[in-house]
Coordinates of C-alpha atoms in Angstrom, one line a residue:
M1 CA -9.3 7.6 20.6
S2 CA -11.7 5.2 18.9
Q3 CA -13.4 5.6 15.6
S4 CA -16.0 2.9 16.4
N5 CA -18.5 4.5 14.0
M6 CA -16.2 3.8 11.0
L7 CA -15.2 0.4 9.6
A8 CA -12.3 0.0 7.2
M9 CA -12.0 -2.3 4.2
I10 CA -8.6 -2.8 2.7
L11 CA -8.5 -3.9 -1.0
A12 CA -5.5 -6.3 -1.0
G13 CA -6.3 -8.6 -3.9
G14 CA -4.0 -7.1 -6.5
R15 CA -1.6 -9.3 -8.5
G16 CA 1.0 -6.5 -9.0
S17 CA 2.2 -7.9 -12.4
R18 CA 4.5 -4.9 -13.0
L19 CA 6.6 -6.1 -10.0
H20 CA 7.3 -9.2 -12.2
E21 CA 8.9 -12.2 -10.3
L22 CA 8.4 -10.5 -6.9
T23 CA 4.7 -11.3 -7.1
N24 CA 4.8 -14.8 -8.7
T25 CA 3.9 -16.4 -5.4
V26 CA 2.7 -13.6 -3.1
A27 CA 0.2 -10.8 -3.6
K28 CA 1.5 -7.3 -4.0
P29 CA 0.5 -6.1 -0.5
A30 CA 2.6 -9.0 1.0
V31 CA 5.8 -7.9 -0.8
S32 CA 8.7 -7.0 1.5
Y33 CA 9.6 -3.3 2.1
G34 CA 11.9 -1.2 4.3
G35 CA 14.2 -3.9 5.8
K36 CA 11.6 -5.8 7.8
Y37 CA 8.1 -4.7 6.8
R38 CA 5.5 -5.7 4.2
I39 CA 3.5 -3.2 2.2
V40 CA 0.2 -4.1 3.8
D41 CA 1.7 -3.1 7.3
F42 CA 1.1 0.5 6.4
P43 CA -2.7 0.7 5.9
L44 CA -3.1 -1.7 8.8
S45 CA -0.9 0.3 11.1
N46 CA -2.6 3.5 10.0
C47 CA -6.0 2.0 11.0
A48 CA -4.7 0.9 14.4
N49 CA -3.1 4.4 15.0
S50 CA -6.3 6.1 13.9
G51 CA -8.4 4.3 16.4
I52 CA -10.3 2.1 13.9
N53 CA -11.2 -1.2 15.6
V54 CA -12.6 -3.4 12.8
V55 CA -10.7 -3.9 9.6
G56 CA -11.7 -6.2 6.7
V57 CA -8.8 -7.2 4.4
L58 CA -10.1 -8.3 1.0
T59 CA -7.7 -10.8 -0.7
Q60 CA -7.8 -12.7 -3.9
Y61 CA -4.6 -13.3 -5.9
E62 CA -2.0 -15.7 -4.3
S63 CA -3.7 -15.1 -1.0
V64 CA -2.5 -18.0 1.1
F65 CA 0.5 -16.3 2.7
L66 CA -1.3 -12.9 2.9
N67 CA -4.3 -14.4 4.6
S68 CA -2.3 -16.0 7.3
Y69 CA -0.2 -12.9 7.7
V70 CA -3.0 -10.4 8.2
A71 CA -5.1 -12.8 10.3
A72 CA -2.6 -12.3 13.1
G73 CA -4.3 -9.1 14.2
G74 CA -2.2 -8.8 17.3
R75 CA 0.7 -7.4 15.3
W76 CA -1.3 -4.2 15.0
G77 CA -3.1 -4.3 18.3
L78 CA -6.4 -5.3 16.6
D79 CA -7.1 -8.4 18.6
T80 CA -9.1 -7.3 21.6
R81 CA -12.7 -8.1 22.3
D82 CA -14.0 -5.1 20.4
S83 CA -11.5 -5.2 17.5
G84 CA -10.2 -7.5 14.8
V85 CA -8.7 -7.9 11.4
F86 CA -10.8 -10.1 9.2
V87 CA -9.7 -11.8 6.0
L88 CA -12.4 -11.7 3.4
T89 CA -12.0 -13.8 0.3
P90 CA -14.3 -14.0 -2.7
R91 CA -17.2 -16.4 -2.0
E92 CA -19.5 -18.4 -4.2
K93 CA -23.1 -17.4 -3.2
A94 CA -26.3 -19.3 -3.9
D95 CA -28.0 -16.2 -5.4
A96 CA -25.0 -14.8 -7.3
G97 CA -22.6 -17.6 -8.1
L98 CA -19.6 -15.2 -7.9
D99 CA -16.2 -16.4 -6.8
V100 CA -14.0 -13.5 -7.8
Y101 CA -14.0 -9.8 -7.1
R102 CA -14.9 -8.0 -10.4
G103 CA -13.8 -4.5 -9.3
T104 CA -13.2 -2.3 -6.2
A105 CA -16.9 -1.7 -5.6
D106 CA -17.8 -5.3 -6.3
A107 CA -15.3 -6.4 -3.6
I108 CA -17.3 -4.3 -1.1
S109 CA -20.7 -5.4 -2.5
Q110 CA -19.8 -9.1 -1.9
N111 CA -19.2 -8.3 1.8
I112 CA -22.2 -6.2 2.6
D113 CA -23.3 -8.9 5.1
F114 CA -19.9 -8.5 6.9
I115 CA -20.3 -4.7 7.2
D116 CA -23.9 -5.0 8.3
R117 CA -22.8 -7.0 11.3
Y118 CA -21.1 -3.8 12.7
N119 CA -23.6 -1.3 11.2
P120 CA -21.1 1.5 10.8
E121 CA -22.1 5.1 10.1
Y122 CA -19.0 5.5 7.8
L123 CA -17.1 3.1 5.5
L124 CA -13.4 3.7 4.9
V125 CA -12.1 2.0 1.7
L126 CA -8.3 1.7 1.4
S127 CA -5.7 0.2 -1.0
G128 CA -3.4 -2.4 0.4
D129 CA -0.4 -1.5 -1.7
H130 CA 0.7 2.1 -0.9
I131 CA 3.4 3.3 1.4
Y132 CA 2.3 6.2 3.6
K133 CA 1.4 7.3 7.1
M134 CA -2.0 8.9 7.5
N135 CA -4.4 9.7 10.3
Y136 CA -7.8 8.6 9.0
A137 CA -9.5 10.2 12.0
K138 CA -8.6 13.6 10.7
M139 CA -10.0 12.7 7.3
L140 CA -13.2 11.6 9.0
S141 CA -13.5 15.0 10.9
F142 CA -13.1 16.8 7.5
H143 CA -15.8 14.6 6.1
Q144 CA -18.2 15.4 9.0
E145 CA -17.4 19.1 8.9
K146 CA -18.3 19.3 5.2
N147 CA -21.5 17.2 5.7
A148 CA -20.1 15.1 2.8
D149 CA -21.7 12.0 1.2
A150 CA -18.2 10.9 0.1
T151 CA -14.7 12.2 0.7
I152 CA -11.7 11.2 -1.4
A153 CA -8.1 11.6 -0.3
V154 CA -6.0 13.4 -2.9
I155 CA -2.4 14.4 -3.2
G156 CA -0.7 17.0 -5.4
V157 CA 1.4 15.5 -8.1
P158 CA 3.6 17.3 -10.8
I159 CA 1.2 18.5 -13.4
K160 CA 3.2 16.7 -16.1
E161 CA 2.5 13.4 -14.4
A162 CA -1.2 14.2 -13.6
S163 CA -2.4 12.3 -16.8
R164 CA -1.4 9.0 -15.1
F165 CA -4.0 9.5 -12.3
G166 CA -7.7 10.0 -11.6
I167 CA -7.8 13.8 -11.2
M168 CA -10.2 15.8 -9.0
N169 CA -11.2 19.2 -10.1
T170 CA -12.5 21.2 -7.1
A171 CA -14.1 24.4 -5.9
E172 CA -12.3 26.6 -3.4
D173 CA -13.9 24.8 -0.5
G174 CA -12.6 21.5 -1.7
K175 CA -15.9 20.3 -3.2
V176 CA -15.4 18.1 -6.2
V177 CA -17.0 19.5 -9.3
E178 CA -15.5 17.1 -11.8
F179 CA -13.6 13.8 -11.9
E180 CA -11.4 12.9 -14.9
E181 CA -9.8 9.5 -15.2
K182 CA -6.3 9.9 -16.6
P183 CA -7.1 13.1 -18.6
E184 CA -4.8 13.9 -21.5
H185 CA -4.9 17.6 -20.5
P186 CA -5.5 17.7 -16.8
K187 CA -7.1 20.8 -15.3
S188 CA -5.6 20.3 -11.8
N189 CA -2.9 18.2 -10.1
L190 CA -5.0 16.7 -7.3
A191 CA -4.7 13.0 -7.8
S192 CA -6.9 10.4 -6.2
M193 CA -5.1 8.3 -3.6
G194 CA -7.7 5.5 -3.8
I195 CA -8.8 6.3 -0.2
Y196 CA -12.5 6.9 0.3
I197 CA -14.9 7.6 3.2
F198 CA -18.5 7.0 2.3
N199 CA -21.7 7.4 4.3
W200 CA -22.6 3.7 4.7
K201 CA -26.4 3.9 4.3
L202 CA -26.0 5.7 1.0
M203 CA -23.2 3.6 -0.3
R204 CA -25.1 0.4 0.6
K205 CA -28.0 1.4 -1.6
M206 CA -25.6 2.3 -4.5
L207 CA -23.7 -1.0 -4.2
I208 CA -26.9 -3.1 -4.3
A209 CA -28.1 -1.1 -7.4
D210 CA -24.7 -1.5 -9.1
M211 CA -24.6 -5.3 -8.7
K212 CA -27.6 -5.5 -11.1
K213 CA -26.0 -3.4 -13.8
E214 CA -24.4 -5.6 -16.5
D215 CA -22.6 -2.7 -18.2
S216 CA -20.9 -1.6 -15.0
S217 CA -17.2 -2.2 -14.3
H218 CA -18.1 -2.2 -10.6
D219 CA -15.3 0.3 -9.8
F220 CA -15.5 3.3 -7.4
G221 CA -13.4 5.6 -9.7
K222 CA -14.9 4.6 -13.0
D223 CA -18.6 4.1 -12.0
F224 CA -19.6 5.4 -8.6
I225 CA -17.9 8.8 -8.4
P226 CA -19.3 9.9 -11.8
V227 CA -22.8 8.7 -10.8
M228 CA -22.6 10.5 -7.5
L229 CA -21.5 13.7 -9.2
N230 CA -24.3 13.5 -11.8
E231 CA -26.8 13.0 -8.9
G232 CA -25.6 16.1 -7.1
K233 CA -24.1 14.2 -4.1
R234 CA -21.7 16.1 -1.9
I235 CA -18.2 14.8 -2.7
Y236 CA -15.1 16.5 -1.2
A237 CA -11.4 16.2 -1.8
Y238 CA -9.3 15.8 1.4
E239 CA -5.8 17.0 0.5
F240 CA -3.0 14.9 2.0
K241 CA 0.4 16.7 2.5
G242 CA 2.6 13.8 3.7
Y243 CA 4.6 11.1 2.0
W244 CA 2.8 8.7 -0.3
K245 CA 4.1 6.2 -2.8
D246 CA 2.3 3.8 -5.1
V247 CA 4.9 1.0 -5.3
G248 CA 3.5 -0.6 -8.4
T249 CA 6.7 -1.0 -10.4
I250 CA 10.3 -2.2 -9.7
D251 CA 11.6 1.4 -10.0
S252 CA 9.0 2.8 -7.6
L253 CA 9.6 0.0 -5.0
W254 CA 13.3 0.7 -5.2
E255 CA 12.6 4.5 -4.9
A256 CA 10.4 4.0 -1.9
N257 CA 13.2 2.0 -0.2
M258 CA 15.8 4.6 -1.0
D259 CA 13.5 7.3 0.4
L260 CA 14.1 5.7 3.9
L261 CA 17.7 7.0 3.7
N262 CA 16.3 10.5 4.1
T263 CA 14.1 10.6 7.2
N264 CA 12.5 13.9 6.0
E265 CA 10.7 11.7 3.4
L266 CA 9.5 8.9 5.6
N267 CA 10.6 8.3 9.1
L268 CA 10.0 4.8 10.4
A269 CA 11.6 5.7 13.7
D270 CA 8.8 8.1 14.7
H271 CA 7.4 6.6 17.9
T272 CA 4.3 8.8 17.7
W273 CA 3.1 6.9 14.6
K274 CA 4.6 3.4 14.6
I275 CA 4.4 1.0 11.7
Y276 CA 3.8 -2.4 13.2
T277 CA 4.9 -5.7 11.6
E278 CA 5.8 -9.3 12.2
N279 CA 8.2 -9.6 15.1
K280 CA 10.6 -11.9 13.3
I281 CA 13.2 -13.6 15.4
A282 CA 16.6 -12.8 14.0
L283 CA 20.2 -12.3 15.3
P284 CA 21.5 -8.8 15.8
Q285 CA 23.2 -7.2 12.8
Y286 CA 26.9 -7.8 12.5
I287 CA 29.3 -5.3 10.9
G288 CA 32.7 -6.9 10.3
P289 CA 36.1 -5.3 11.1
E290 CA 36.9 -4.5 7.5
A291 CA 33.4 -3.4 6.6
K292 CA 32.5 0.0 5.3
V293 CA 29.0 1.3 5.7
N294 CA 27.9 4.7 4.4
C295 CA 24.3 6.0 4.4
A296 CA 22.6 2.6 4.7
Y297 CA 19.4 1.2 6.2
I298 CA 20.4 -2.1 7.8
T299 CA 18.0 -4.4 9.6
Q300 CA 18.5 -7.1 12.2
G301 CA 20.1 -10.4 11.2
V302 CA 22.3 -8.7 8.5
E303 CA 26.0 -9.5 8.2
V304 CA 28.2 -7.0 6.4
E305 CA 31.9 -7.9 5.8
G306 CA 32.3 -5.7 2.6
E307 CA 31.1 -2.2 1.6
V308 CA 27.5 -1.0 1.6
T309 CA 26.8 2.5 0.3
N310 CA 23.4 4.3 -0.1
S311 CA 21.5 1.0 0.2
V312 CA 18.7 -0.8 2.1
V313 CA 19.5 -4.2 3.4
F314 CA 16.7 -6.5 4.6
T315 CA 16.6 -9.1 7.4
D316 CA 19.1 -11.9 7.1
A317 CA 20.9 -10.5 4.0
K318 CA 24.7 -10.9 3.8
V319 CA 27.5 -8.9 2.1
G320 CA 30.8 -10.8 1.9
K321 CA 34.4 -9.7 2.2
G322 CA 35.5 -7.4 -0.6
A323 CA 31.9 -7.2 -1.9
K324 CA 30.4 -3.8 -2.9
V325 CA 26.7 -2.9 -2.7
V326 CA 25.8 0.5 -4.0
D327 CA 22.4 2.2 -4.6
T328 CA 20.8 -1.2 -4.1
V329 CA 18.0 -2.9 -2.2
L330 CA 18.8 -6.4 -0.9
M331 CA 15.6 -8.1 0.1
P332 CA 15.3 -10.8 2.9
G333 CA 18.0 -13.5 2.8
A334 CA 19.8 -12.1 -0.3
I335 CA 23.5 -12.9 -0.3
V336 CA 26.3 -11.0 -2.1
E337 CA 29.3 -13.3 -1.9
D338 CA 33.0 -12.2 -1.6
G339 CA 34.2 -9.8 -4.2
A340 CA 30.9 -9.3 -6.0
K341 CA 29.6 -5.9 -7.0
V342 CA 26.0 -4.9 -7.1
T343 CA 24.9 -1.4 -8.3
R344 CA 21.5 0.1 -8.8
A345 CA 19.6 -3.1 -8.4
L346 CA 16.8 -4.7 -6.4
V347 CA 17.9 -8.2 -5.4
A348 CA 14.9 -10.5 -4.6
D349 CA 14.5 -12.7 -1.5
N350 CA 17.2 -15.4 -1.0
V351 CA 18.9 -14.7 -4.3
V352 CA 22.7 -15.4 -4.3
I353 CA 25.1 -13.1 -6.2
G354 CA 28.1 -15.4 -6.6
K355 CA 31.8 -14.6 -5.9
N356 CA 33.2 -11.8 -8.0
A357 CA 30.0 -11.5 -10.0
V358 CA 29.1 -8.0 -11.3
V359 CA 25.5 -7.0 -11.4
G360 CA 23.9 -3.7 -12.5
S361 CA 25.5 -0.4 -13.6
A362 CA 25.7 3.2 -12.2
D363 CA 24.8 4.4 -15.7
S364 CA 21.5 2.4 -16.0
Q365 CA 18.3 4.4 -16.4
N366 CA 16.2 1.7 -14.9
I367 CA 16.6 -0.4 -11.8
L368 CA 17.7 -4.0 -12.4
L369 CA 15.5 -6.7 -10.8
V370 CA 17.7 -9.7 -9.9
S371 CA 15.3 -12.6 -9.2
E372 CA 17.6 -15.6 -9.9
N373 CA 21.1 -16.6 -8.7
V374 CA 24.0 -15.0 -10.5
E375 CA 27.5 -16.4 -11.1
A376 CA 30.6 -14.6 -12.3
K377 CA 31.1 -14.8 -16.0

């Protein structure tokens, strides 16, 4: 299956400041997840599985590692003669003088020349920092059936949380009649997922017009969707029923990792929809003779000599003798030395929890981010 008439653009330039030290040196889409993956693996794998051949990845903040990572299109099977993953950074242009992306729509505007090379009928715009599996070909079929000008993927959220999102109010057939950005009193619970399909010819005209507007924030949600509704354009909401998580905070990143312990939430072992990633060379995992492991997600290269309960342990992490790791995410290379105890924490890459140190608490309401080495008091 090939969706050669649709080109995808992944917005992957976010800083992710609410992830604190995890994004000091890498962009949010490059943050590790699920033992051996990175967040950006999900939209890229979704594109590959959906038959989309050409993907542009728009990077900006701390982009050196992310650029080199996504440029290896072979990881997702997007390296054939008719396919490719292309890194698109902000460029200074003679007629505009821009060297940053000013908003989601501006990021696309600055790359109109790239899109024009492929002359797609449809443009798929994605976020690079969400965890989910989605068949974009089904969304495109919906878009075509409705003869839509734009289709926005939405997901039902608890009504008490709806004020945190852009909310789509729809007619019975799914046509969007009103868009509210973080409404105080939401009329529906259909939250925008930041996934759009646009008819490219129409969107191209709108992008060129928007670039000339000084009062625009150059954002699809804030500017383009309201304008399209005011002009009577056909916008439809495509309701997604699967797992989706915006991992924008330490707590949500921890929760998304914990969800892997329940394969009914998100099953990465599903061979019908694989999530592709870097094939990192690591030793097999080792579980010691006195180790105790209960409900854990343990990746290759991990050594466990102590106890691991209800936790996710990433590549090359180590748990020493007598150590206890409970309700915790150990990111790549994290070490919990002999006798240490870690509870309800997210331990960053290569951090060492020293011998007999105690980190975190079962009673804590929030997840503790451990980004520096810890010694016993």
